[in-house]
Coordinates of C-alpha atoms in Angstrom, one line a residue:
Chain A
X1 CA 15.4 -18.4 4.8
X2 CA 15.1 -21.1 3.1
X3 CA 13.4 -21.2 -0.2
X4 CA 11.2 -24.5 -1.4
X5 CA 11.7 -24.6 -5.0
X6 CA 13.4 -22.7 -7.4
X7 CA 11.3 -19.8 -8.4
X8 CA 11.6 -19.1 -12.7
X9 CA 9.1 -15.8 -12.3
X10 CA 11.4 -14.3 -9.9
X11 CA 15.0 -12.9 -9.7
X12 CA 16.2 -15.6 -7.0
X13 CA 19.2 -15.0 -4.9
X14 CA 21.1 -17.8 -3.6
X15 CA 19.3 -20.5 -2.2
X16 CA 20.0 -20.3 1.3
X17 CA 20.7 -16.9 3.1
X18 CA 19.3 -16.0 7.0
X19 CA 19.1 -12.8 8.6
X20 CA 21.8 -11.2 10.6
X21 CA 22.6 -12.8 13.8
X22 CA 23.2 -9.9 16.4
X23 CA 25.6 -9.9 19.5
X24 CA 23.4 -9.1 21.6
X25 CA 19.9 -10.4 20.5
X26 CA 19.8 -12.8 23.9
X27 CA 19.3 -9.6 26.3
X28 CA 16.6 -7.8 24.9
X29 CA 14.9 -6.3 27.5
X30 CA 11.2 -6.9 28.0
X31 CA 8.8 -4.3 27.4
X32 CA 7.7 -3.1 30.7
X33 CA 6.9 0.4 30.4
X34 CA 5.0 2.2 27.4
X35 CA 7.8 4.3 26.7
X36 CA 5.9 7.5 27.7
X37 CA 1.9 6.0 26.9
X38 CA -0.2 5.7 29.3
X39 CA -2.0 2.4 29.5
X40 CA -5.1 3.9 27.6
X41 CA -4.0 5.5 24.6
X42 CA -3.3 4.7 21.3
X43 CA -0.8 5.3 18.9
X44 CA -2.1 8.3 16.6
X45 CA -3.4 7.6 13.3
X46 CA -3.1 9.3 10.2
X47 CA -5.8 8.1 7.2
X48 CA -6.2 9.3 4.3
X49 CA -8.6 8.0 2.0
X50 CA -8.8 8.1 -2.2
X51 CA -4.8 7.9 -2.6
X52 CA -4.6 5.0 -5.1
X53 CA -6.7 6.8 -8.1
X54 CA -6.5 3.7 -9.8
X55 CA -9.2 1.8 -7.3
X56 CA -12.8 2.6 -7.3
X57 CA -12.0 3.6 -3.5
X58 CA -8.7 3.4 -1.2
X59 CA -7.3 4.5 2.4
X60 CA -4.2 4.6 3.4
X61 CA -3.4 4.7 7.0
X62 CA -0.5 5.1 9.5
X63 CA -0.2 4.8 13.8
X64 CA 3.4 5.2 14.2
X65 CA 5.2 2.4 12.5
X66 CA 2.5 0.3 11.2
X67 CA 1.5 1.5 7.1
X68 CA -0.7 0.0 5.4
X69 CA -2.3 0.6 2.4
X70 CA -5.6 -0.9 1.3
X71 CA -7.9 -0.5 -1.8
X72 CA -11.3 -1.7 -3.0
X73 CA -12.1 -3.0 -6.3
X74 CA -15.6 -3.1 -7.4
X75 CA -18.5 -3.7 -7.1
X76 CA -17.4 -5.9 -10.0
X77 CA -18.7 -9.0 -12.0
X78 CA -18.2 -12.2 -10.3
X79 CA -15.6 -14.9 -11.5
X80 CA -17.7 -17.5 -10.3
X81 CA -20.3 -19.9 -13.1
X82 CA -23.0 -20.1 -10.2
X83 CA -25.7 -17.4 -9.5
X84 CA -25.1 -15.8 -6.0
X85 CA -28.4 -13.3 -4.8
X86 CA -25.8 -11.8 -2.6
X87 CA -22.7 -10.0 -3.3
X88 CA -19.4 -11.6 -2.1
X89 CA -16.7 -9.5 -0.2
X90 CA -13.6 -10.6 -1.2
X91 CA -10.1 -9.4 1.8
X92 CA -6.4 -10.4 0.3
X93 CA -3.9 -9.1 2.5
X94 CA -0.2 -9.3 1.3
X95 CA 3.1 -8.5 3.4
X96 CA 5.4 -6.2 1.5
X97 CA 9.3 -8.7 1.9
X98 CA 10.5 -5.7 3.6
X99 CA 7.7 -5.1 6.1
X100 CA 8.5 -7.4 9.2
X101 CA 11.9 -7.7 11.5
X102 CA 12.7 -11.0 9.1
X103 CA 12.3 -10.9 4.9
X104 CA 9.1 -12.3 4.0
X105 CA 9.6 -15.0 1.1
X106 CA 7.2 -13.5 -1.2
X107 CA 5.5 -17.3 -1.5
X108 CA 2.0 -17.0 0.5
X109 CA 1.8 -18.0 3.8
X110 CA -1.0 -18.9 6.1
X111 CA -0.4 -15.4 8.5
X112 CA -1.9 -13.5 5.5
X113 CA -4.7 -15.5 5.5
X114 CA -5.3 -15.8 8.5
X115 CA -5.5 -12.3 9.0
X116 CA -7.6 -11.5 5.6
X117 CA -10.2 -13.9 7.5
X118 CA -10.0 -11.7 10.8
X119 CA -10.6 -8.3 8.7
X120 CA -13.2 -9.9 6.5
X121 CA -15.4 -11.0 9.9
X122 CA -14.4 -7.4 11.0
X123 CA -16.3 -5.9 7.9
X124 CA -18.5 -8.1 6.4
X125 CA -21.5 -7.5 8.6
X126 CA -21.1 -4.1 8.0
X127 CA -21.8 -4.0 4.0
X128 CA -25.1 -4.5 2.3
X129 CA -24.1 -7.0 -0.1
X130 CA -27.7 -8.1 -0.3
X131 CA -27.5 -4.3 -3.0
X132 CA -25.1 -6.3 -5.4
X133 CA -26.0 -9.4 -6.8
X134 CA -23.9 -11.2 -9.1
X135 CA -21.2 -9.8 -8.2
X136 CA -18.1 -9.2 -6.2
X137 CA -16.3 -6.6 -4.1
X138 CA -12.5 -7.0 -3.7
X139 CA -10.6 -5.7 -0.7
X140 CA -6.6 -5.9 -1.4
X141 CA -4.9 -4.6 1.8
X142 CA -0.7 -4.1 1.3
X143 CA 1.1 -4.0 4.4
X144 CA 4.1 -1.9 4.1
X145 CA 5.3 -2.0 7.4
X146 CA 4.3 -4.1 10.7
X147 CA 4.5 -3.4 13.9
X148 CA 2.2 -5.7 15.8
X149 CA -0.1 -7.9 14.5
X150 CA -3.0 -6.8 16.4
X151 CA -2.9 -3.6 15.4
X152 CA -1.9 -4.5 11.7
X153 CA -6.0 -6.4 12.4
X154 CA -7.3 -3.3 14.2
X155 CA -5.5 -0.9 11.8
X156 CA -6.6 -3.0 8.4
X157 CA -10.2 -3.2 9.5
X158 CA -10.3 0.6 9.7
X159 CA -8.9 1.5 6.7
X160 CA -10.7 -1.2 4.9
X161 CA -13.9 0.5 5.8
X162 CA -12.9 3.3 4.9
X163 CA -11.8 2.8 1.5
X164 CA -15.5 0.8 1.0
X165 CA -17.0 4.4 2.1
X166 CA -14.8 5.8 -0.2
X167 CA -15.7 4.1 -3.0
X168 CA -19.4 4.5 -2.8
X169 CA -20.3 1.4 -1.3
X170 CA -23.4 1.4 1.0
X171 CA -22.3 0.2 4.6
X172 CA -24.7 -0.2 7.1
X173 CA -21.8 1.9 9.1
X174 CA -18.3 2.7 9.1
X175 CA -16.1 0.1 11.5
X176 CA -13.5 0.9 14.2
X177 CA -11.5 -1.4 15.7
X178 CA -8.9 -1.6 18.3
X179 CA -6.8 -4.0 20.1
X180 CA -5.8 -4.4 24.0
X181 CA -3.0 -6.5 25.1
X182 CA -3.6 -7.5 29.0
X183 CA 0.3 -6.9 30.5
X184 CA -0.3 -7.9 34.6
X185 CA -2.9 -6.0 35.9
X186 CA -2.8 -3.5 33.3
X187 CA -4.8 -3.3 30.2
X188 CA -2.3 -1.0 27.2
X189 CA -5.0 -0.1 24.2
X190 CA -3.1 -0.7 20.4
X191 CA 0.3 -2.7 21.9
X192 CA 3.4 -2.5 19.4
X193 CA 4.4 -5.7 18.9
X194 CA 6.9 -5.4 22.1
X195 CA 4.5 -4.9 24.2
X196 CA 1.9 -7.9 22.7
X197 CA 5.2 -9.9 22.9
X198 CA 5.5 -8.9 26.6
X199 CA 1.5 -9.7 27.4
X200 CA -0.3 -12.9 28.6
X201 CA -3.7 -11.8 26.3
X202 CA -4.7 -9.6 23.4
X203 CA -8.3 -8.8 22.2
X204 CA -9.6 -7.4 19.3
X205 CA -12.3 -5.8 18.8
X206 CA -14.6 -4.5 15.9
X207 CA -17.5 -2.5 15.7
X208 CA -19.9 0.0 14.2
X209 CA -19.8 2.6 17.0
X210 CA -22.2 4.7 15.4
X211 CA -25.4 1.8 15.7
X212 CA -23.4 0.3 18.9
X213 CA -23.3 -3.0 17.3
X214 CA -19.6 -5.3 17.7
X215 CA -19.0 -6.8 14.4
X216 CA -16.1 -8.8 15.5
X217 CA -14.2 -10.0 19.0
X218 CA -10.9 -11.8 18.4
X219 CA -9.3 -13.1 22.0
X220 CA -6.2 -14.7 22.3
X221 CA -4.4 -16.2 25.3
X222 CA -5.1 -16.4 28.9
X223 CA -7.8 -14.1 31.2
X224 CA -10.7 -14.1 32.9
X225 CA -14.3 -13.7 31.8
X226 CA -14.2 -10.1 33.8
X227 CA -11.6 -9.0 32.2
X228 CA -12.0 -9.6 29.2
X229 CA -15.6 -7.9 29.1
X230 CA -13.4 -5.0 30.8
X231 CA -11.2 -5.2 27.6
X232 CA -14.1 -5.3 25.3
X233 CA -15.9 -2.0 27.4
X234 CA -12.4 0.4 26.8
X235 CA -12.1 -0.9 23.1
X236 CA -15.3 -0.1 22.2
X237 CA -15.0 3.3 24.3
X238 CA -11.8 4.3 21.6
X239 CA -13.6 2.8 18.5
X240 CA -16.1 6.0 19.1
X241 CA -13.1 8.1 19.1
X242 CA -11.3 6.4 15.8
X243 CA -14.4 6.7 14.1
X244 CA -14.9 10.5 14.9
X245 CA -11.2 10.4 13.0
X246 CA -12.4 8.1 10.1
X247 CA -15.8 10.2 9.6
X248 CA -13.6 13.4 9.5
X249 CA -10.9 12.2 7.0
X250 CA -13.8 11.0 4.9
X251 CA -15.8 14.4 5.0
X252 CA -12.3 16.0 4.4
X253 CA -11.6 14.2 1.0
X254 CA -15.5 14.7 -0.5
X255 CA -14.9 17.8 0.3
X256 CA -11.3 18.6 -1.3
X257 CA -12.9 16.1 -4.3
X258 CA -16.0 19.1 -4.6
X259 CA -13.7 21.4 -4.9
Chain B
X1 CA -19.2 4.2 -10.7
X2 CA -21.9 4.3 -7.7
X3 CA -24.5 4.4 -9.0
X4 CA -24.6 1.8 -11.4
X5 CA -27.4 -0.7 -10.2
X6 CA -28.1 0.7 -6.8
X7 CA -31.6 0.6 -6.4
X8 CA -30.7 4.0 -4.4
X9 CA -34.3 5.1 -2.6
X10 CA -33.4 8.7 -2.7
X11 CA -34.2 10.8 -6.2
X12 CA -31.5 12.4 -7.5
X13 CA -31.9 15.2 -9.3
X14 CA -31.1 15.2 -13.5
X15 CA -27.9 15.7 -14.5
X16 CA -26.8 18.7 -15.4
X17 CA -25.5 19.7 -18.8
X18 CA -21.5 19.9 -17.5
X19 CA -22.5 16.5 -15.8
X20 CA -24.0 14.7 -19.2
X21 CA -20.9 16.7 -21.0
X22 CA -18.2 15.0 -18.9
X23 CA -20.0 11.5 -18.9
X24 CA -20.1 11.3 -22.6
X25 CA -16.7 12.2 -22.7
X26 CA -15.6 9.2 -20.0
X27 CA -17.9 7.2 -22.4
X28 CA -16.3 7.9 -25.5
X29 CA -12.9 7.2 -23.5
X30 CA -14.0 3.9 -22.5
X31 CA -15.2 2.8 -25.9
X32 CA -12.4 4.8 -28.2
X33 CA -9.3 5.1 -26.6
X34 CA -7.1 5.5 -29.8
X35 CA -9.6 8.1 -31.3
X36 CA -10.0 9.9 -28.0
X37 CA -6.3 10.2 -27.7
X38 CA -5.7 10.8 -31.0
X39 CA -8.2 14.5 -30.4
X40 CA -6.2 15.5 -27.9
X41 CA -2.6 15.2 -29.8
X42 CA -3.7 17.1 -33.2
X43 CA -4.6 20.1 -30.7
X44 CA -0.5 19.2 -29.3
X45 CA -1.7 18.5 -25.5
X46 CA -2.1 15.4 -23.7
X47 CA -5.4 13.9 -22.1
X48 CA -4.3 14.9 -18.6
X49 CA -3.5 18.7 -19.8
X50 CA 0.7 17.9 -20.3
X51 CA 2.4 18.9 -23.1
X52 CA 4.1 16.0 -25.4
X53 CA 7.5 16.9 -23.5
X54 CA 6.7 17.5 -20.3
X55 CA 7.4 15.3 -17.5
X56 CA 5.0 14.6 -14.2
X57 CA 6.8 15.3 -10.7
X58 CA 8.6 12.8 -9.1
X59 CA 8.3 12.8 -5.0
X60 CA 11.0 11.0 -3.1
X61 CA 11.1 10.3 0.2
X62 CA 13.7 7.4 1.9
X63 CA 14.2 5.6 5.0
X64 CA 10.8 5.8 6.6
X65 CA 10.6 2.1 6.4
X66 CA 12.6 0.7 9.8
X67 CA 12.0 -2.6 9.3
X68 CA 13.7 -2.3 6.1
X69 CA 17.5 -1.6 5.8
X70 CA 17.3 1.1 3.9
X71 CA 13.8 2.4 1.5
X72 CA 12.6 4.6 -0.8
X73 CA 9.2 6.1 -1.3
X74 CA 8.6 7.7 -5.3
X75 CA 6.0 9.1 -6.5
X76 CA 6.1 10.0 -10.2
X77 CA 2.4 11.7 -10.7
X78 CA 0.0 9.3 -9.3
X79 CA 2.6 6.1 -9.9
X80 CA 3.8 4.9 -6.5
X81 CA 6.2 2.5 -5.5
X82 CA 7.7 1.8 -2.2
X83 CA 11.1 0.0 -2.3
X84 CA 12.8 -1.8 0.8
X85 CA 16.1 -4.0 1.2
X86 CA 16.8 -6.0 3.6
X87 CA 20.2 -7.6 3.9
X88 CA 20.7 -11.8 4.6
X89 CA 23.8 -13.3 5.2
X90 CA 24.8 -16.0 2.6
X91 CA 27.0 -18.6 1.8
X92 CA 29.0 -17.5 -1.9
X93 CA 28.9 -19.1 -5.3
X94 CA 31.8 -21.5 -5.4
X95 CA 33.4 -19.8 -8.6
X96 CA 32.6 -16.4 -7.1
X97 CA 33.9 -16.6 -3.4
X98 CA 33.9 -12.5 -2.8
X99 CA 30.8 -11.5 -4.4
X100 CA 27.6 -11.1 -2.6
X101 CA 24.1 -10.8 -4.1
X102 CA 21.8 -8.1 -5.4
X103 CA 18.5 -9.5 -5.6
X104 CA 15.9 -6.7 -7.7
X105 CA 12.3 -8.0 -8.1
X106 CA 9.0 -5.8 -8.5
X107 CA 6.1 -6.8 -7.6
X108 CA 2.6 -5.6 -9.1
X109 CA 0.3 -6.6 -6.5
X110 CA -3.8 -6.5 -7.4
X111 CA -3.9 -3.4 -5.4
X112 CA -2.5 -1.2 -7.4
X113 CA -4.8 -1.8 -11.0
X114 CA -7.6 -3.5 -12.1
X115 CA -5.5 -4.8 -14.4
X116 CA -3.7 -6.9 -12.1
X117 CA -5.5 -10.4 -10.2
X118 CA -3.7 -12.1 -6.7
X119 CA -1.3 -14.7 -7.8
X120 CA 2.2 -15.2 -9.0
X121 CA 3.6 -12.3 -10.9
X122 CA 2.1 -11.6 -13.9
X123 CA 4.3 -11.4 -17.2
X124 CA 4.4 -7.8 -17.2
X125 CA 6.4 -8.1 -14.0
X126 CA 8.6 -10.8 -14.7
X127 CA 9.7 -8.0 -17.7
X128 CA 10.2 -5.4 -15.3
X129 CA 12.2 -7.8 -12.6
X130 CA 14.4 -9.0 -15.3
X131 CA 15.3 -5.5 -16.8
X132 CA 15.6 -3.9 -13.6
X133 CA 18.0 -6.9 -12.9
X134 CA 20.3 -6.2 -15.8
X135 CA 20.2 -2.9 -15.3
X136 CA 21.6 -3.0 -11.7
X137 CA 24.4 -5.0 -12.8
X138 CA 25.6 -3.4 -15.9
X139 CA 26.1 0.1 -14.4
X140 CA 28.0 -1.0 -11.9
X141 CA 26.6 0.5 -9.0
X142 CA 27.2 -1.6 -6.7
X143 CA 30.4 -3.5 -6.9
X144 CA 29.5 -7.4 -5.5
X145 CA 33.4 -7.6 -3.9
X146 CA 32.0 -4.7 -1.8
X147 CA 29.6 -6.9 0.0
X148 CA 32.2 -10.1 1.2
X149 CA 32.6 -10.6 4.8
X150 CA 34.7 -13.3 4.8
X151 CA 35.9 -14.5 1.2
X152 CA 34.0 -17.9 0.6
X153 CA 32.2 -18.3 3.5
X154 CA 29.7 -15.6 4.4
X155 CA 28.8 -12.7 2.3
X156 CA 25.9 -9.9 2.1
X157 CA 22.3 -10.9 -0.2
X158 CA 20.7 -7.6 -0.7
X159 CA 17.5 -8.4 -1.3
X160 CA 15.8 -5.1 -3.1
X161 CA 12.0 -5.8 -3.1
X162 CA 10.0 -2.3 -5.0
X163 CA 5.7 -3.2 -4.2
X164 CA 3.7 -1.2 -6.5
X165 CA 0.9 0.7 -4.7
X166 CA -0.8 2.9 -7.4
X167 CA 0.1 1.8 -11.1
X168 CA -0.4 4.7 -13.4
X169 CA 2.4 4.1 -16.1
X170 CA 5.7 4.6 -16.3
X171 CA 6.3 1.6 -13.7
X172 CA 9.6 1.1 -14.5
X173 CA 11.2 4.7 -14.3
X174 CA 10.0 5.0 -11.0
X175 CA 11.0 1.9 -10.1
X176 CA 14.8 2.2 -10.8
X177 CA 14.4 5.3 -9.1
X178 CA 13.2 3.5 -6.0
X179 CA 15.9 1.2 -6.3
X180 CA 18.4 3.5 -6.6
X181 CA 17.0 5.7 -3.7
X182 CA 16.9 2.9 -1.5
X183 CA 20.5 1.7 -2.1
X184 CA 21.8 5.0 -1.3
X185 CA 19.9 4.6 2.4
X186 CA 20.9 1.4 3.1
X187 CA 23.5 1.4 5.9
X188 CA 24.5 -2.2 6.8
X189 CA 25.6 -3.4 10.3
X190 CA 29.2 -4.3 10.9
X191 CA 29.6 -8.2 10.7
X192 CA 32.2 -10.3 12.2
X193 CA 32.8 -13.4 11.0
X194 CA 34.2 -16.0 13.7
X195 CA 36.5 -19.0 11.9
X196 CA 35.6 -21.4 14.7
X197 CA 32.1 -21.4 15.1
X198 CA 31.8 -20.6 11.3
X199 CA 28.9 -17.9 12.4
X200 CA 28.8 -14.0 11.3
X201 CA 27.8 -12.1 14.4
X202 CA 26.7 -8.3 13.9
X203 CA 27.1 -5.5 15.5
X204 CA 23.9 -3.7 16.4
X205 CA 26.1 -0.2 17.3
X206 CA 27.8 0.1 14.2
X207 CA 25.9 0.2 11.0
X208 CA 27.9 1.7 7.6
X209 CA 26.4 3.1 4.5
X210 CA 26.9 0.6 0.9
X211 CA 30.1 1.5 -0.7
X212 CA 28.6 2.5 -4.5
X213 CA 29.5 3.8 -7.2
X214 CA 27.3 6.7 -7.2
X215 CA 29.1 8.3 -10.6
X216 CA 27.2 5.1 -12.3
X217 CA 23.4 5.3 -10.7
X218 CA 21.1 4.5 -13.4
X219 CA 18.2 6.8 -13.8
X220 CA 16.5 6.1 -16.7
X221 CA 13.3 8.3 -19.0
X222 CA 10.6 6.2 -20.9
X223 CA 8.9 7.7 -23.8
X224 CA 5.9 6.9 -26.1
X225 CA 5.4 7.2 -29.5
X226 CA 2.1 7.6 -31.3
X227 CA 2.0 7.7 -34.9
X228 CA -1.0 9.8 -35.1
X229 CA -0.8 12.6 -38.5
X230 CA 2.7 13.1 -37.5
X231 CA 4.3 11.1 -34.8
X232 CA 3.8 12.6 -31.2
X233 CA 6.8 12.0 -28.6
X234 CA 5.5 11.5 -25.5
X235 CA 8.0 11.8 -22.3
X236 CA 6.6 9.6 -19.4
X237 CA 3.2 7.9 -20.7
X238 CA 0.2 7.5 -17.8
X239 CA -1.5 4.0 -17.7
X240 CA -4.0 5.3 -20.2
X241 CA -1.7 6.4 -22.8
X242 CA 0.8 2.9 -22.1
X243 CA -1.7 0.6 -24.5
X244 CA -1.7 2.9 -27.2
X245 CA 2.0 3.2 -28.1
X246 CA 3.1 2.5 -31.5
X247 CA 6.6 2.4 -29.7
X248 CA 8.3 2.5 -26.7
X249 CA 11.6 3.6 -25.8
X250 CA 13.7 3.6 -22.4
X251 CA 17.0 5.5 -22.5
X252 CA 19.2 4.7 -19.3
X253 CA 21.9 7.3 -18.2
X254 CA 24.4 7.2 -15.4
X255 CA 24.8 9.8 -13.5
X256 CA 27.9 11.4 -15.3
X257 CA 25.9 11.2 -18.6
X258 CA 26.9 8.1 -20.1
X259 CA 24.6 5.6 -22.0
X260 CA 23.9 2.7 -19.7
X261 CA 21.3 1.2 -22.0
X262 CA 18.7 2.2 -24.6
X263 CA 15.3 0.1 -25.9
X264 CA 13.0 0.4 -28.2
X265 CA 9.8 -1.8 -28.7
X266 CA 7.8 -1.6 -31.3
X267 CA 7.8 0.2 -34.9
X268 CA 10.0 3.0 -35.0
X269 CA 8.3 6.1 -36.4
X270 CA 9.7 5.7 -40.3
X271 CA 12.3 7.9 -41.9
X272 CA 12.6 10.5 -38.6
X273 CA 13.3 7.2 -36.3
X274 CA 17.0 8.3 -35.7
X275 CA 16.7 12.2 -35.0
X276 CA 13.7 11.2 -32.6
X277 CA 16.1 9.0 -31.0
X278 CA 18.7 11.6 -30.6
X279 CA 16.6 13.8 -29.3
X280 CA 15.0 11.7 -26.6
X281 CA 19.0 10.4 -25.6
X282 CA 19.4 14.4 -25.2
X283 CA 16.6 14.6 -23.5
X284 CA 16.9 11.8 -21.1
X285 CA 20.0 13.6 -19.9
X286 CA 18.7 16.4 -18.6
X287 CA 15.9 14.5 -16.8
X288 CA 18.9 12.3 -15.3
X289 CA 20.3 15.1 -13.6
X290 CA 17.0 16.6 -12.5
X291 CA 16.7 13.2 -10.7
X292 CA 19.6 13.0 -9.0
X293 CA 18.7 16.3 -7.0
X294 CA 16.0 14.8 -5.6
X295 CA 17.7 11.7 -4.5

């Protein structure tokens, strides 16, 4: 990968190096089958929230390959000169170099962003930042390994809500959020990235499932009206089931913090 | 922290005595850090119940990381870091046709402290990079020549990338343990290298572990020394006890015993400097082998 400019902050290694070029890269076959999942489940999660002691909250969560870790700083005084009545939620998400099939440069690139943006609409609605004035609350979200962006969006949403409950931030109510890749007729809930390779749609979708309210939809590629409001109804059917997990995990760690 | 300005509806009921005990405490922390340390050590324990030798435990776990080629996970107390390489193919240096690359940085992302904002590395981890770097090469670990696949055209870049999650001191022991760890896991795949197309094909089949020199891993012990009535030697300072070093000192040892490297910053403790020295060299020994079991 080719690297702009020398870098002075960083150890740099040559200037030109690629990734390994294997014999048979040209035949890999194209997901078809779920490998032993049905269309409608999901990969299980593990969360566990308060790991970074550091943080004023943090979760850390894993569904099979994907890891990310997320925590939230604040609420904390605001950089910016002008007055603000409301708070402001601030989402970075970085890409540990080793997390993706290819080395990320560690230069920033416009896939982080562009998911910070999808996990900030995913969450935003759901915190009273009217309660903080002044001032700002800072999401940083590490992800350590990927394995699909949608569910590095679906996954990232949930564990950023988490780690707001966490850290004593009053949320309106916890967000779940799951993705659906559309492969032929089927719909397959939380698609490795395989699979969303293999698709001709993916949604995403946030919400609060606990006031029924969808904080966030996020289509890509082509469907129909009908089945896309078919991909919204089973998302939002498993978002009541992750947040049964996220509630638990949170009760679990207040209480093991009693203690 | 929560309640700080939260025009909460619900009453809350007055603190209790342990509550108003342990806030004043936090408190005089916050405001006093030297002083509040500086109670603790007369009484000859640390703020988070150690004694001045004793060392936090260390967690390892490698290669849950497939996207990496090989990784480490270390946990050393609350300090985390997660290490992953991932091997690129590269044209050599034209004086050095044989020798690949090792290519160590750290990062300290804003995730893991308050201390840290979003942006370019700060200072702290340019240090870190840069001793981490030297340290890699000068014990020999990892011979480059190992890492040719076809003298002057292609060799191996290992690039060894360590992401802080959870900063709380004592980065860069952890770190090189990481490193270390995650060098040990890495298995690369068998490249070809075909003279007429001038392309390196690999073999997805075939994958073989790095040839090292495990005889010359580095692990290395960080101490702390706070010259308080009489000066306190502290084996592997926290993030709270980091700022209020008078000195400190990082002793490297290879795995066979032998001195890879040894620094000091900061004012040595006066006349006792040298047998405090000694004795954290001895000491850093015997933590060197305790790591090597768990790696």
């Amino acid at each position: 990968m080719a690297q702009s400019a020398f870098d002075r902050r960083r150890i740099n290694g040559p200037e030109e190096s690629f990734s390994p070029v294997f014999d048979d890269t040209d035949n890999t076959p194209q997901a078809t089958t779920r490998h032993g999942r049905s269309p409608a489940d999901i990969r299980p999660i593990f969360l566990q929230p308060g790991l970074i002691n550091q943080a004023n909250g943090s979760a850390y969560i894993e569904t099979e390959k994907t890891k990310i870790a997320c925590a939230v700083y604040g609420p904390r005084q605001s950089k910016t000169t002008t007055y603000s009545e409301k708070g402001r939620l601030n989402v970075e998400v970085k890409f540990a170099p080793f997390s993706c099939t290819r080395r990320r440069a560690p230069l920033r690139d416009a896939e982080d962003r562009s998911i910070a943006v999808s996990i900030h609409q995913a969450i935003v609605s759901s915190v009273r930042l009217e309660l903080f004035p002044k001032s700002s609350i800072d999401v940083f979200i590490t992800v350590i390994e990927n394995d699909g962006l949608e569910g590095c969006i679906a996954s990232g949403s949930i564990a950023a809500s988490a780690a707001l409950a966490d850290a004593g931030i009053e949320l309106l109510g916890l967000v779940a959020s799951c993705s659906v890749a559309v492969c032929g007729t089927q719909l397959w809930l939380d698609p490795t990235e395989d699979e969303a390779r293999a698709s001709k749609a993916t949604l995403i979708l946030a919400c609060m499932p606990a006031l029924g309210n969808i904080t966030s939809v996020w289509q890509s590629g082509q469907t129909n009206i009908d089945e896309a409001a078919r991909c919204v109804e089973i998302c939002q059917e498993r978002c009541a089931d992750i947040h049964s997990i996220v509630a638990e995990s949170l009760l679990q760690s207040a209480k093991a913090n009693l203690l | 922290m929560s309640a700080t300005g939260s025009p909460s509806t619900c009453v809350k009921a007055p603190p209790s005595q342990e509550e108003t005990d342990s806030l004043r405490a936090q408190i005089f922390q916050r405001l006093h850090p030297r002083t509040y340390l500086e109670r603790f050590l007369t009484e000859n324990v640390r703020p988070d119940g150690r004694t001045f030798d004793e060392w936090r435990t260390v967690h390892v776990n490698v290669g849950s990381i497939s996207t990496a080629d090989g990784s480490a996970l270390v946990r050393v107390g609350d300090t985390t870091i997660v290490c992953g390489i991932k091997a690129e193919i590269a044209e050599p240096e034209l004086d050095r046709p044989d020798d690949g690359f090792l290519v160590p940085n750290i990062d300290l992302p804003a995730i893991c402290s308050p201390k840290f904002k979003p942006g370019p590395p700060s200072e702290e981890a340019q240090v870190l990079s840069d001793r981490l770097n030297e340290v890699l090469i000068s014990s020999g670990i990892l011979s480059l020549p190992s890492l040719c696949i076809q003298p002057g055209r292609a060799v191996w870049t290992l690039y060894v990338d360590a992401t802080c999650i959870n900063y709380d001191g004592n980065v860069f022991d952890a770190t090189l343990l990481a490193m270390v760890a995650a060098l040990k896991n890495v298995t690369l795949p068998k490249a070809s290298f075909d003279e007429e197309t001038g392309r390196t094909t690999c073999s997805r089949k075939t994958r073989a572990p790095l040839q090292l020199q495990l005889s010359r891993a580095p692990y290395s012990a960080s101490f702390g020394i706070v010259d308080a009535s009489q000066p306190c030697v502290l084996s592997d300072p926290t993030s709270f006890e980091e700022p209020l070093l008078d000195t400190s000192l990082s002793v490297i040892v290879d795995e066979s015993g032998n001195l890879i490297s040894v620094s000091e910053l900061g004012m040595g403790a006066s006349i006792e400097e040298q047998t405090i020295l000694l004795e954290c060299i001895a000491d850093a020994k015997k933590r060197g082998l305790q790591m090597q079991k768990l790696i």
